[in-house]
C-alpha cells in the first residue's frame, strides 16, 4: 500500500478511514485494489489505474439503486458486475483510501440529455439527484472523478469516454460527439467524508415521491 505524505494536515485523516460504506479493510476490497494498481508506484499512477479499472470493470446501471444500507458497501458492490454512479464512486473512494490516498464524496443533481428515456419514464423528470462523484487528494489538490460511465456505454451513446490523466478533474461530458448537450450540473450538494446514506434516501424520495413503494428502489 502506498502512503503519500500528508504533512501536518490532520484534517485529511478522516478521508483515509475505513467505515461501513468505504469498507476497504474487507478482504475482497483489498484484493481488488491491489490487483487494480499493480505496477503503479506513485499516487498519481495509482489513481489513474483505479479510475480506469472501476470505470470499465463494471457496467453503469442506474436502475440498480436499492435503498438498503448494505447494498451501498464497496464490498457488496464487488459481488455484482454493474452499478449506479454512487456504487462506482464509493468503490473508488474505498480503494483510494486503501492505497493511502485521501478520498471523499461529492454529490450533485444533474440533467442528462441522452440515453435516459427509460429512466426518465420512471422518475417522471430528466433531473437525476445525488449523482455520485469521488474526490481524491493528490499532490496537494482535490481532484474530482466520475467513473460512472463505462467505455462501452459511452461508445453506444456517441460520447467520448471520460479519461483521467492524474492531474485534471474529470466529471462529465458536456456535449456528445455531434455537439449536442449530454449532461449539465444543476446543484452541488457539497463534500462528505462518509457516504450520507440517509440524506441520499431522503433527497431521492423528496424528488421522486411516487417511488416510495416501488420495489425497484426499495428502502426497507
CSV table of C-alpha atoms in Angstrom, one decimal:
chain,number,residue,atom,x,y,z
A,1,UNK,CA,0.0,0.0,0.0
A,2,UNK,CA,1.3,3.4,-1.0
A,3,UNK,CA,1.3,6.2,1.7
A,4,UNK,CA,1.7,9.7,0.3
A,5,UNK,CA,3.0,12.4,2.7
A,6,UNK,CA,0.1,14.3,4.3
A,7,UNK,CA,2.3,16.8,6.1
A,8,UNK,CA,0.7,18.4,9.2
A,9,UNK,CA,-2.8,18.5,7.8
A,10,UNK,CA,-4.5,16.1,10.3
A,11,UNK,CA,-7.9,17.1,8.9
A,12,UNK,CA,-7.1,14.7,6.0
A,13,UNK,CA,-7.1,11.7,8.3
A,14,UNK,CA,-10.9,11.3,8.2
A,15,UNK,CA,-10.6,10.8,4.4
A,16,UNK,CA,-8.4,7.8,4.9
A,17,UNK,CA,-10.6,5.9,7.3
A,18,UNK,CA,-12.4,2.6,6.6
A,19,UNK,CA,-16.1,2.8,7.5
A,20,UNK,CA,-19.3,1.0,6.9
A,21,UNK,CA,-19.6,2.0,3.2
A,22,UNK,CA,-15.9,2.5,2.2
A,23,UNK,CA,-15.0,-0.8,3.9
A,24,UNK,CA,-11.5,-1.0,2.5
A,25,UNK,CA,-10.4,-3.5,5.2
A,26,UNK,CA,-12.7,-6.1,3.7
A,27,UNK,CA,-10.5,-8.8,2.0
A,28,UNK,CA,-12.4,-8.6,-1.3
A,29,UNK,CA,-11.9,-4.8,-1.5
A,30,UNK,CA,-8.2,-5.2,-0.6
A,31,UNK,CA,-7.8,-7.9,-3.3
A,32,UNK,CA,-9.5,-5.7,-5.9
A,33,UNK,CA,-7.5,-2.6,-5.1
A,34,UNK,CA,-4.2,-4.4,-5.1
A,35,UNK,CA,-4.9,-6.0,-8.5
A,36,UNK,CA,-6.1,-2.7,-10.0
A,37,UNK,CA,-2.9,-0.8,-9.0
A,38,UNK,CA,-0.4,-3.5,-9.9
A,39,UNK,CA,2.7,-1.8,-11.4
A,40,UNK,CA,1.8,1.7,-10.1
A,41,UNK,CA,4.2,3.4,-7.7
A,42,UNK,CA,3.0,7.0,-7.2
A,43,UNK,CA,-0.3,8.4,-6.0
A,44,UNK,CA,-1.0,9.8,-9.5
A,45,UNK,CA,-0.3,6.4,-11.2
A,46,UNK,CA,-2.4,4.6,-8.6
A,47,UNK,CA,-5.3,6.9,-9.0
A,48,UNK,CA,-5.2,6.6,-12.8
A,49,UNK,CA,-5.2,2.8,-12.5
A,50,UNK,CA,-8.1,2.7,-10.0
A,51,UNK,CA,-10.2,5.2,-12.0
A,52,UNK,CA,-10.0,3.3,-15.3
A,53,UNK,CA,-10.5,-0.1,-13.7
A,54,UNK,CA,-13.6,1.0,-11.9
A,55,UNK,CA,-14.9,2.9,-14.9
A,56,UNK,CA,-14.7,-0.2,-17.2
A,57,UNK,CA,-14.8,-3.3,-14.9
A,58,UNK,CA,-18.5,-2.5,-14.0
A,59,UNK,CA,-21.3,-1.5,-16.3
A,60,UNK,CA,-23.2,1.6,-15.5
A,61,UNK,CA,-26.7,0.6,-14.4
A,62,UNK,CA,-28.9,3.5,-13.0
A,63,UNK,CA,-31.7,1.0,-12.2
A,64,UNK,CA,-29.6,-0.9,-9.7
A,65,UNK,CA,-30.4,1.6,-6.9
A,66,UNK,CA,-31.6,-0.4,-3.9
A,67,UNK,CA,-32.0,1.7,-0.8
A,68,UNK,CA,-30.8,-0.8,1.8
A,69,UNK,CA,-27.6,0.2,3.6
A,70,UNK,CA,-25.7,-3.0,2.9
A,71,UNK,CA,-26.2,-2.5,-0.8
A,72,UNK,CA,-24.1,0.6,-0.7
A,73,UNK,CA,-21.0,-1.0,0.8
A,74,UNK,CA,-17.9,-1.3,-1.5
A,75,UNK,CA,-17.6,-5.0,-0.6
A,76,UNK,CA,-21.2,-5.7,-1.6
A,77,UNK,CA,-20.8,-3.9,-5.0
A,78,UNK,CA,-17.8,-6.2,-5.8
A,79,UNK,CA,-20.3,-9.1,-5.9
A,80,UNK,CA,-22.0,-7.5,-8.9
A,81,UNK,CA,-21.0,-6.7,-12.4
A,82,UNK,CA,-22.9,-3.4,-12.7
A,83,UNK,CA,-24.0,-0.5,-10.6
A,84,UNK,CA,-25.0,3.1,-10.4
A,85,UNK,CA,-22.8,6.2,-10.1
A,86,UNK,CA,-22.7,6.1,-6.3
A,87,UNK,CA,-21.6,2.4,-6.3
A,88,UNK,CA,-18.7,3.2,-8.5
A,89,UNK,CA,-17.7,6.4,-6.7
A,90,UNK,CA,-17.8,4.6,-3.4
A,91,UNK,CA,-15.6,1.8,-4.6
A,92,UNK,CA,-13.1,4.4,-5.9
A,93,UNK,CA,-13.1,6.1,-2.5
A,94,UNK,CA,-12.6,2.8,-0.7
A,95,UNK,CA,-9.8,1.7,-3.0
A,96,UNK,CA,-8.0,5.0,-2.9
A,97,UNK,CA,-8.1,5.0,0.9
A,98,UNK,CA,-6.7,1.5,1.0
A,99,UNK,CA,-3.8,2.9,-1.1
A,100,UNK,CA,-3.2,5.8,1.3
A,101,UNK,CA,-4.8,8.4,-0.9
A,102,UNK,CA,-7.3,10.6,1.0
A,103,UNK,CA,-10.7,10.4,-0.7
A,104,UNK,CA,-14.2,11.8,-0.1
A,105,UNK,CA,-17.6,12.1,-1.8
A,106,UNK,CA,-19.3,14.9,-3.7
A,107,UNK,CA,-22.9,14.7,-4.9
A,108,UNK,CA,-24.7,16.8,-7.4
A,109,UNK,CA,-28.1,17.0,-9.2
A,110,UNK,CA,-27.6,16.6,-12.9
A,111,UNK,CA,-29.7,16.7,-16.1
A,112,UNK,CA,-28.7,14.0,-18.6
A,113,UNK,CA,-29.9,14.7,-22.1
A,114,UNK,CA,-29.1,11.5,-23.9
A,115,UNK,CA,-29.9,7.8,-23.4
A,116,UNK,CA,-32.1,8.2,-20.4
A,117,UNK,CA,-35.7,7.8,-21.8
A,118,UNK,CA,-36.4,4.6,-19.8
A,119,UNK,CA,-35.1,6.1,-16.6
A,120,UNK,CA,-37.0,9.4,-17.1
A,121,UNK,CA,-40.2,7.5,-17.6
A,122,UNK,CA,-39.8,6.0,-14.2
A,123,UNK,CA,-38.6,9.2,-12.4
A,124,UNK,CA,-41.0,11.5,-14.3
A,125,UNK,CA,-38.3,14.0,-14.8
A,126,UNK,CA,-34.9,14.4,-16.6
A,127,UNK,CA,-33.2,15.6,-13.4
A,128,UNK,CA,-31.2,12.9,-11.6
A,129,UNK,CA,-30.5,13.7,-7.9
A,130,UNK,CA,-27.4,12.8,-5.9
A,131,UNK,CA,-25.1,11.9,-8.9
A,132,UNK,CA,-22.0,10.4,-7.2
A,133,UNK,CA,-18.5,11.8,-7.6
A,134,UNK,CA,-15.3,10.8,-5.9
A,135,UNK,CA,-12.6,13.3,-4.9
A,136,UNK,CA,-9.0,12.2,-4.4
A,137,UNK,CA,-6.3,14.3,-2.8
A,138,UNK,CA,-3.3,14.0,-5.0
A,139,UNK,CA,-0.1,16.2,-4.9
A,140,UNK,CA,-1.8,18.8,-2.7
A,141,UNK,CA,-5.0,19.1,-4.7
A,142,UNK,CA,-8.5,17.7,-4.5
A,143,UNK,CA,-9.4,16.1,-7.9
A,144,UNK,CA,-13.0,15.3,-8.9
A,145,UNK,CA,-13.6,12.0,-10.7
A,146,UNK,CA,-16.7,10.3,-12.1
A,147,UNK,CA,-16.0,6.7,-13.1
A,148,UNK,CA,-19.8,6.0,-13.7
A,149,UNK,CA,-20.0,5.7,-17.5
A,150,UNK,CA,-18.1,2.6,-18.8
A,151,UNK,CA,-16.3,2.9,-22.1
A,152,UNK,CA,-18.7,0.6,-24.0
A,153,UNK,CA,-21.7,2.7,-22.9
A,154,UNK,CA,-20.1,5.9,-24.0
A,155,UNK,CA,-19.4,4.5,-27.4
A,156,UNK,CA,-23.0,3.4,-27.7
A,157,UNK,CA,-24.2,6.9,-26.7
A,158,UNK,CA,-21.7,8.7,-29.1
A,159,UNK,CA,-19.9,10.3,-26.2
A,160,UNK,CA,-16.1,10.3,-25.6
A,161,UNK,CA,-15.3,8.2,-22.5
A,162,UNK,CA,-14.1,10.2,-19.6
A,163,UNK,CA,-10.3,9.7,-19.2
A,164,UNK,CA,-8.1,10.7,-16.3
A,165,UNK,CA,-4.6,11.9,-16.6
A,166,UNK,CA,-3.8,12.1,-12.9
A,167,UNK,CA,-3.9,15.8,-12.7
A,168,UNK,CA,-7.2,17.3,-14.1
A,169,UNK,CA,-10.7,16.7,-12.7
A,170,UNK,CA,-12.9,14.6,-15.0
A,171,UNK,CA,-16.6,14.8,-14.0
A,172,UNK,CA,-18.8,14.9,-17.1
A,173,UNK,CA,-19.2,15.1,-20.8
A,174,UNK,CA,-21.0,18.4,-21.6
A,175,UNK,CA,-21.5,17.5,-25.2
A,176,UNK,CA,-21.6,14.4,-27.3
A,177,UNK,CA,-19.5,13.9,-30.5
A,178,UNK,CA,-22.2,15.6,-32.5
A,179,UNK,CA,-22.1,18.7,-30.4
A,180,UNK,CA,-25.4,18.1,-28.7
A,181,UNK,CA,-25.8,18.6,-24.9
A,182,UNK,CA,-25.1,15.4,-23.0
A,183,UNK,CA,-25.0,16.4,-19.3
A,184,UNK,CA,-25.3,19.5,-17.2
A,185,UNK,CA,-24.8,20.0,-13.4
A,186,UNK,CA,-27.7,21.8,-11.7
A,187,UNK,CA,-27.0,21.7,-7.9
A,188,UNK,CA,-23.9,20.8,-5.8
A,189,UNK,CA,-24.6,19.0,-2.5
A,190,UNK,CA,-21.0,19.5,-1.4
A,191,UNK,CA,-18.5,17.0,0.0
A,192,UNK,CA,-18.7,14.3,2.6
A,193,UNK,CA,-16.2,12.2,4.5
A,194,UNK,CA,-18.6,9.3,4.6
A,195,UNK,CA,-21.4,8.3,2.3
A,196,UNK,CA,-24.5,10.2,3.6
A,197,UNK,CA,-26.9,7.3,3.2
A,198,UNK,CA,-30.0,8.8,5.0
A,199,UNK,CA,-29.6,12.2,3.3
A,200,UNK,CA,-29.3,10.4,0.0
A,201,UNK,CA,-32.5,8.4,0.6
A,202,UNK,CA,-34.4,11.4,1.9
A,203,UNK,CA,-33.4,13.5,-1.1
A,204,UNK,CA,-34.3,10.8,-3.6
A,205,UNK,CA,-37.8,10.3,-2.3
A,206,UNK,CA,-38.3,14.1,-1.8
A,207,UNK,CA,-37.8,14.5,-5.6
A,208,UNK,CA,-39.5,11.2,-6.6
A,209,UNK,CA,-42.3,10.7,-4.0
A,210,UNK,CA,-44.2,8.4,-6.4
A,211,UNK,CA,-41.4,5.8,-6.0
A,212,UNK,CA,-41.8,5.4,-2.2
A,213,UNK,CA,-43.4,2.0,-2.7
A,214,UNK,CA,-41.6,0.9,-5.9
A,215,UNK,CA,-39.7,-2.3,-5.1
A,216,UNK,CA,-37.1,-1.4,-7.7
A,217,UNK,CA,-35.9,1.3,-5.3
A,218,UNK,CA,-36.8,-0.4,-2.0
A,219,UNK,CA,-35.5,1.3,1.1
A,220,UNK,CA,-36.8,-1.3,3.6
